[in-house]
Amino acid sequence: ANNIEKKKKLTTASLKNKITEDCLDLSLCTLDTVPIKEILEIPKIRKLNLSFNLFKKLPDDFIKLQSIT
């Protein structure tokens, strides 16, 4: 049997579980891309933690997250 783990798709609902006040903590989520569209659907986010993930660069549309400091 092949035990390759399927990646979980982040949804807006699952992201909401990772919010404390105005900070979205996506650290240690083994992400290989930044879920820009899903983050934009949560307007109260002002801070974003992307530490210790698998992506090598930020996507071109990262600039859309202008409300994040």
C-alpha atoms as an extended CHARMM CRD file, in Angstrom:
* protein
*
        69  EXT
         1         1  ALA       CA              0.0000000000        0.0000000000        0.0000000000  PROA      1               0.0000000000
         2         2  ASN       CA              1.1880000000        3.4840000000       -0.7920000000  PROA      2               0.0000000000
         3         3  ASN       CA              1.1980000000        5.7230000000        2.2740000000  PROA      3               0.0000000000
         4         4  ILE       CA              1.5710000000        9.0590000000        0.5150000000  PROA      4               0.0000000000
         5         5  GLU       CA             -0.2510000000       11.6440000000        2.5880000000  PROA      5               0.0000000000
         6         6  LYS       CA             -2.7530000000       13.7440000000        0.6560000000  PROA      6               0.0000000000
         7         7  LYS       CA             -2.3210000000       17.4480000000        1.1510000000  PROA      7               0.0000000000
         8         8  LYS       CA             -5.2060000000       19.1240000000        2.8850000000  PROA      8               0.0000000000
         9         9  LYS       CA             -6.6700000000       22.0370000000        0.9820000000  PROA      9               0.0000000000
        10        10  LEU       CA             -6.9810000000       25.1180000000        3.1130000000  PROA      10              0.0000000000
        11        11  THR       CA            -10.4280000000       26.6410000000        3.0130000000  PROA      11              0.0000000000
        12        12  THR       CA            -11.6000000000       29.9510000000        4.4040000000  PROA      12              0.0000000000
        13        13  ALA       CA            -13.3720000000       28.0320000000        7.1800000000  PROA      13              0.0000000000
        14        14  SER       CA            -10.2330000000       26.1110000000        8.1330000000  PROA      14              0.0000000000
        15        15  LEU       CA             -8.2070000000       29.3380000000        8.0970000000  PROA      15              0.0000000000
        16        16  LYS       CA            -10.6180000000       30.9340000000       10.5520000000  PROA      16              0.0000000000
        17        17  ASN       CA             -9.5630000000       28.3100000000       13.1180000000  PROA      17              0.0000000000
        18        18  LYS       CA             -6.0170000000       29.6960000000       12.8880000000  PROA      18              0.0000000000
        19        19  ILE       CA             -6.9160000000       33.3080000000       13.7460000000  PROA      19              0.0000000000
        20        20  THR       CA             -6.1250000000       34.9620000000       17.0440000000  PROA      20              0.0000000000
        21        21  GLU       CA             -7.4600000000       38.5150000000       17.1640000000  PROA      21              0.0000000000
        22        22  ASP       CA             -6.1830000000       39.9340000000       13.8460000000  PROA      22              0.0000000000
        23        23  CYS       CA             -3.3520000000       37.4510000000       13.2570000000  PROA      23              0.0000000000
        24        24  LEU       CA             -3.5440000000       34.4460000000       10.9450000000  PROA      24              0.0000000000
        25        25  ASP       CA             -0.9780000000       31.8480000000       12.0040000000  PROA      25              0.0000000000
        26        26  LEU       CA             -0.1170000000       29.5210000000        9.1270000000  PROA      26              0.0000000000
        27        27  SER       CA              3.2590000000       28.5280000000       10.5250000000  PROA      27              0.0000000000
        28        28  LEU       CA              4.2130000000       24.8510000000       10.3890000000  PROA      28              0.0000000000
        29        29  CYS       CA              1.4150000000       24.0140000000        7.9390000000  PROA      29              0.0000000000
        30        30  THR       CA              3.6680000000       22.4440000000        5.2730000000  PROA      30              0.0000000000
        31        31  LEU       CA              2.2810000000       24.8770000000        2.6970000000  PROA      31              0.0000000000
        32        32  ASP       CA              3.9420000000       24.9760000000       -0.6980000000  PROA      32              0.0000000000
        33        33  THR       CA              1.9010000000       27.9930000000       -1.8210000000  PROA      33              0.0000000000
        34        34  VAL       CA              0.3440000000       30.9460000000       -0.0170000000  PROA      34              0.0000000000
        35        35  PRO       CA             -3.4920000000       30.7170000000       -0.0430000000  PROA      35              0.0000000000
        36        36  ILE       CA             -3.9700000000       34.3070000000       -1.2300000000  PROA      36              0.0000000000
        37        37  LYS       CA             -7.6050000000       33.9860000000       -2.3280000000  PROA      37              0.0000000000
        38        38  GLU       CA             -8.6650000000       32.3940000000        0.9570000000  PROA      38              0.0000000000
        39        39  ILE       CA             -6.7800000000       34.9650000000        3.0480000000  PROA      39              0.0000000000
        40        40  LEU       CA             -8.4400000000       37.8130000000        1.1490000000  PROA      40              0.0000000000
        41        41  GLU       CA            -11.8460000000       36.4160000000        2.1210000000  PROA      41              0.0000000000
        42        42  ILE       CA            -11.0930000000       37.2180000000        5.7810000000  PROA      42              0.0000000000
        43        43  PRO       CA            -10.8990000000       41.0260000000        5.9090000000  PROA      43              0.0000000000
        44        44  LYS       CA             -9.9800000000       41.3300000000        9.6050000000  PROA      44              0.0000000000
        45        45  ILE       CA             -6.5190000000       39.8110000000        9.0720000000  PROA      45              0.0000000000
        46        46  ARG       CA             -3.7500000000       42.3710000000        9.6770000000  PROA      46              0.0000000000
        47        47  LYS       CA             -0.8560000000       40.0480000000       10.5670000000  PROA      47              0.0000000000
        48        48  LEU       CA              0.2360000000       36.8400000000        8.8730000000  PROA      48              0.0000000000
        49        49  ASN       CA              2.7030000000       34.2130000000       10.1020000000  PROA      49              0.0000000000
        50        50  LEU       CA              4.0260000000       31.9920000000        7.2950000000  PROA      50              0.0000000000
        51        51  SER       CA              7.0690000000       30.6300000000        9.1460000000  PROA      51              0.0000000000
        52        52  PHE       CA              8.4100000000       27.1360000000        8.5760000000  PROA      52              0.0000000000
        53        53  ASN       CA              6.5390000000       26.2220000000        5.4170000000  PROA      53              0.0000000000
        54        54  LEU       CA              7.6890000000       24.6680000000        2.1490000000  PROA      54              0.0000000000
        55        55  PHE       CA              7.4180000000       27.5100000000       -0.3690000000  PROA      55              0.0000000000
        56        56  LYS       CA             10.5960000000       28.9560000000       -1.8090000000  PROA      56              0.0000000000
        57        57  LYS       CA              9.1870000000       32.2980000000       -2.9510000000  PROA      57              0.0000000000
        58        58  LEU       CA              6.0680000000       34.3730000000       -2.5260000000  PROA      58              0.0000000000
        59        59  PRO       CA              3.5610000000       34.3260000000       -5.3910000000  PROA      59              0.0000000000
        60        60  ASP       CA              3.2130000000       37.3720000000       -7.6480000000  PROA      60              0.0000000000
        61        61  ASP       CA             -0.2780000000       38.0700000000       -6.3030000000  PROA      61              0.0000000000
        62        62  PHE       CA              1.0530000000       38.3590000000       -2.7210000000  PROA      62              0.0000000000
        63        63  ILE       CA              0.8730000000       42.1210000000       -3.2800000000  PROA      63              0.0000000000
        64        64  LYS       CA             -2.9180000000       41.8200000000       -3.0450000000  PROA      64              0.0000000000
        65        65  LEU       CA             -2.5030000000       41.3630000000        0.7170000000  PROA      65              0.0000000000
        66        66  GLN       CA             -1.9960000000       45.1050000000        1.2270000000  PROA      66              0.0000000000
        67        67  SER       CA             -3.8510000000       45.2380000000        4.5400000000  PROA      67              0.0000000000
        68        68  ILE       CA             -1.3170000000       42.9130000000        6.1740000000  PROA      68              0.0000000000
        69        69  THR       CA              1.5960000000       44.4800000000        7.9960000000  PROA      69              0.0000000000
